[in-house]
Tab-separated table of C-alpha atoms and ligand atoms in Angstrom:
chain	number	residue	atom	x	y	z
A	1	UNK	CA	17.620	20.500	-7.226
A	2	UNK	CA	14.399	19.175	-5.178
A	3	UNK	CA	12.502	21.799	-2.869
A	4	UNK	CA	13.414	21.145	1.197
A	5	UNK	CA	9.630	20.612	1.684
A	6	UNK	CA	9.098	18.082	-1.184
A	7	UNK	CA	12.627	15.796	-0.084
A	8	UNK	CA	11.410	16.689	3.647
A	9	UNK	CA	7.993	14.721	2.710
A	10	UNK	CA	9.090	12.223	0.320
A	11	UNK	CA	11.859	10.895	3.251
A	12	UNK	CA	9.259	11.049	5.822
A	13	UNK	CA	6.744	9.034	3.485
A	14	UNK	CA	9.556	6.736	2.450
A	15	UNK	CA	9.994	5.530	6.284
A	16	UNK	CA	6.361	5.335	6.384
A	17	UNK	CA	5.911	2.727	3.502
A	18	UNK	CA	9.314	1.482	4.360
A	19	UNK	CA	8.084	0.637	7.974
A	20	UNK	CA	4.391	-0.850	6.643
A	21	UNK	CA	6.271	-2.825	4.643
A	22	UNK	CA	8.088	-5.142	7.074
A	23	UNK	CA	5.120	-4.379	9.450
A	24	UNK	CA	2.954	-6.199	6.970
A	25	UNK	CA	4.916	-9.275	6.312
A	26	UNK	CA	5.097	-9.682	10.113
A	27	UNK	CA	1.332	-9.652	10.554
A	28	UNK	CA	1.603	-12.007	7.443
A	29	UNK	CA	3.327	-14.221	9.183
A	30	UNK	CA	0.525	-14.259	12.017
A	31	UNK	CA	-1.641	-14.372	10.233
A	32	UNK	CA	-0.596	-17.620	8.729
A	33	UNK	CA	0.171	-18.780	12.088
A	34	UNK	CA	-3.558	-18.104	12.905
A	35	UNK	CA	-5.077	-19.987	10.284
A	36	UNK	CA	-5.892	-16.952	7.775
A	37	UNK	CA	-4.397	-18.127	4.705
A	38	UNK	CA	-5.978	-15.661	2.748
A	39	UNK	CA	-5.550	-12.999	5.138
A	40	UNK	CA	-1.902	-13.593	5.222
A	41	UNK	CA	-2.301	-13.403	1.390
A	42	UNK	CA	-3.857	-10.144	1.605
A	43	UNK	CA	-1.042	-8.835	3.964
A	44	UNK	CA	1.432	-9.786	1.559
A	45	UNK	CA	0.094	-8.112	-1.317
A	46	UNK	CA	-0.389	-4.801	0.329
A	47	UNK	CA	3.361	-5.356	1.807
A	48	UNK	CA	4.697	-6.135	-1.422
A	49	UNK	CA	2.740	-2.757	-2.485
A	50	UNK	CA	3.889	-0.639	-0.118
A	51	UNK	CA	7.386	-1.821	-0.337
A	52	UNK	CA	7.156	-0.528	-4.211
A	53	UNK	CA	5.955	3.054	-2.640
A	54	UNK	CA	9.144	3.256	-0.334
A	55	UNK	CA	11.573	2.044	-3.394
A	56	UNK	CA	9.600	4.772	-5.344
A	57	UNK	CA	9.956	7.723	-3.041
A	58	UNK	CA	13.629	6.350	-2.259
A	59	UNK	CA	14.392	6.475	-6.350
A	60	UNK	CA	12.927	10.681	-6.270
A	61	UNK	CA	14.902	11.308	-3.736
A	62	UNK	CA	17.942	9.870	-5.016
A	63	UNK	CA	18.958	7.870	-2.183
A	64	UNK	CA	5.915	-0.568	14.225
A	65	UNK	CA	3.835	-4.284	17.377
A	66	UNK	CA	1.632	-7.431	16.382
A	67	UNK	CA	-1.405	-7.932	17.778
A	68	UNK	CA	-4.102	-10.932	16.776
A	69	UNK	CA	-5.131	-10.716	13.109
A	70	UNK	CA	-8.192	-8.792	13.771
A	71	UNK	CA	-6.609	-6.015	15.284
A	72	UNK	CA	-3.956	-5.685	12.914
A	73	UNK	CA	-6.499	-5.425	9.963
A	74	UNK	CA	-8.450	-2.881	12.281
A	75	UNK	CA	-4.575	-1.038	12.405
A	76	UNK	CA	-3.720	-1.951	8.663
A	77	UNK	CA	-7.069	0.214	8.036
A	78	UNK	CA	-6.743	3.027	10.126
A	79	UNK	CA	-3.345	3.614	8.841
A	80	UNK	CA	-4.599	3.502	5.260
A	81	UNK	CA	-7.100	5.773	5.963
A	82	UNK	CA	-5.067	8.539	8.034
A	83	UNK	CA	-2.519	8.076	4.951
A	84	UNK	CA	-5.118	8.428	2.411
A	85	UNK	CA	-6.772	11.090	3.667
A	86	UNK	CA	-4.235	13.441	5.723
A	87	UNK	CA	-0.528	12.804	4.232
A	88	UNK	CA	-1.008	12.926	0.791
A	89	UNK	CA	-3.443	15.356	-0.182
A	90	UNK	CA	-1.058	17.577	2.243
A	91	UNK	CA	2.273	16.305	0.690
A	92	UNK	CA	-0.025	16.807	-3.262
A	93	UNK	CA	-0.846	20.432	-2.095
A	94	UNK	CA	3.149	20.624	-1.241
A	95	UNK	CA	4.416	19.438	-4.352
A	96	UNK	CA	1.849	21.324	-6.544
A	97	UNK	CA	3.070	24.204	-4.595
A	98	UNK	CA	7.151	24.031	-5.251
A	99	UNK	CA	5.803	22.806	-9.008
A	100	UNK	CA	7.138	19.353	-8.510
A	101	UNK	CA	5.474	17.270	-11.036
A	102	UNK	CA	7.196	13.905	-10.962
A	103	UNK	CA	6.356	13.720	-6.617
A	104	UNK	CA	2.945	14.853	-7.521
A	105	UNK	CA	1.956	12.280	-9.734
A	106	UNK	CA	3.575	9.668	-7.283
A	107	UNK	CA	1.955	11.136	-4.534
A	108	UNK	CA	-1.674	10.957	-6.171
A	109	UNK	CA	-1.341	7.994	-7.417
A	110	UNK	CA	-0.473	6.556	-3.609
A	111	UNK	CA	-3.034	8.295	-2.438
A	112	UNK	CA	-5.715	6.637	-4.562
A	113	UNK	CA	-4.112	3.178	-3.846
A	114	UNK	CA	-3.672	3.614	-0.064
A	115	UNK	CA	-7.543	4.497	-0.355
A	116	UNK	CA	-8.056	0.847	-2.487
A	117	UNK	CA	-5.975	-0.722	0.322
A	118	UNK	CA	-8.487	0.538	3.014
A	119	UNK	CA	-11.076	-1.037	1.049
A	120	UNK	CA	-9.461	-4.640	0.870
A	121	UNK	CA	-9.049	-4.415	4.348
A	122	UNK	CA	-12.440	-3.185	5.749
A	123	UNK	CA	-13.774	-6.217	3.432
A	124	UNK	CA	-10.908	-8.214	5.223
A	125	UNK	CA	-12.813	-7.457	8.532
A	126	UNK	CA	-16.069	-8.665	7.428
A	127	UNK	CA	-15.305	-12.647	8.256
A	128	UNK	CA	-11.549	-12.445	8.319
A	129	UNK	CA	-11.927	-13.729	4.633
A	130	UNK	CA	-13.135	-17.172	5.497
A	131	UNK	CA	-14.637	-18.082	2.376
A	132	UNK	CA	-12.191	-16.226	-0.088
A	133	UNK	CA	-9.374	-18.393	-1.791
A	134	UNK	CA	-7.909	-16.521	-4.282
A	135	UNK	CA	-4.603	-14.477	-5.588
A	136	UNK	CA	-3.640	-10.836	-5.475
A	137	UNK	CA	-1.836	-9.009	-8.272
A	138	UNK	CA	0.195	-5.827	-7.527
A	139	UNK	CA	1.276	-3.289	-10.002
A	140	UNK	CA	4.652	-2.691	-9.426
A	141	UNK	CA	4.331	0.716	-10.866
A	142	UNK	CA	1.808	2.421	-8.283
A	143	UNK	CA	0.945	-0.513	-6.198
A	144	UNK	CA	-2.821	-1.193	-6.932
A	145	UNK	CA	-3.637	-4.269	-6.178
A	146	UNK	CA	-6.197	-6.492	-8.139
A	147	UNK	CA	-7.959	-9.460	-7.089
A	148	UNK	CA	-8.196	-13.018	-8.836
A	149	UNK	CA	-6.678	-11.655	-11.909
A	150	UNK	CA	-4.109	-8.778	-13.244
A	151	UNK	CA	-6.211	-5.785	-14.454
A	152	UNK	CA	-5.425	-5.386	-18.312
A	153	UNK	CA	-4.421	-2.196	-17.492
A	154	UNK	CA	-4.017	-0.497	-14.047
A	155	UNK	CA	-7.322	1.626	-13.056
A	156	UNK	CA	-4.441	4.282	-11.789
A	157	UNK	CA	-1.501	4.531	-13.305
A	158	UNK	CA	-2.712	2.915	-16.414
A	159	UNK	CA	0.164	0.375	-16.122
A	160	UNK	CA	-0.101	-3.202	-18.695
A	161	UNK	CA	-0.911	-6.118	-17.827
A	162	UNK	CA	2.329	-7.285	-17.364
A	163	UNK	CA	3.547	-4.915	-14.688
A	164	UNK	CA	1.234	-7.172	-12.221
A	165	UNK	CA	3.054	-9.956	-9.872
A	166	UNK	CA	1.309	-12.265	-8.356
A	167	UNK	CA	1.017	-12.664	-4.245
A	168	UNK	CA	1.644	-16.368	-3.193
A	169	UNK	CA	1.358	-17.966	-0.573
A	170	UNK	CA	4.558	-17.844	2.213
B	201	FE2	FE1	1.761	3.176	0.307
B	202	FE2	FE1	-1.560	1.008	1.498
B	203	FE2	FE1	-0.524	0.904	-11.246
């Protein structure tokens, strides 16, 4: 039987991922809309990774407006950041707390791809990706994403090669 806390936390970060996930396919969408192809490519791939955080935290437990493009990348970071750096390690300390391994290690590893997320996007920001045409590969596992090619094996859950999908286009 989980801990209150730990099924408290892993609901409340289920709706969060849950909720970034449709979020992100709608600024997709605008992106596309806009003229970002690879910014809509981008938004995708961190949908599609956040979608396999809510499924994840959904399995444990056994059971957002659109701006312009440039604002919801500015959003898309914050979030990643305020995720990265507040919920987890809180929801890690938690866990390691009521000696819940398995949400630990899911919780870490989101962490440390939420963190990789903020990344894509502050590089996002830098010329909306003007000059970038290229694919994304999520692991399915954790949700890292890797760019241009699948990573042989994930950098955080150590996932194969084969885990990655690829993140077309519409
Ligand atoms: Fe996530
Ligand atoms: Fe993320
Ligand atoms: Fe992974």
């Amino acid at each position: 039987m989980m801990s209150d806390k730990t099924q408290e936390n892993l609901y409340t970060a289920f709706v969060g991922e849950a909720k970034a996930h449709h979020r992100l396919l709608a600024f997709a969408r605008k992106a596309e809309n806009e003229g970002y192809e690879q910014v809509a490519k981008l938004f995708r791939a961190v949908a599609s990774a956040e979608g396999v955080h809510a499924e994840r935290h959904l399995r444990l437990l056994g059971e957002a407006a659109v701006r312009s493009t440039e604002e919801n990348l500015q959003y898309s970071f914050e979030q990643e950041t305020t995720v990265n750096e507040m919920y987890y390690p809180a929801f890690i300390q938690e866990a390691e707390e009521e000696e819940e391994t398995a949400a630990v290690v899911t919780f870490k590893q989101a962490r440390d791809v939420e963190e990789r997320h903020a990344a894509l996007y502050k590089r996002a920001l830098n010329a909306m990706l003007r000059e970038e045409t290229h694919d994304y590969y999520v692991c399915q596992v954790c949700g890292y994403i890797a760019e241009r090619e699948p990573a042989d094996e994930c950098p955080v859950c150590g996932a194969r090669r084969e885990k990655f999908r690829p993140v077309t286009c519409a």
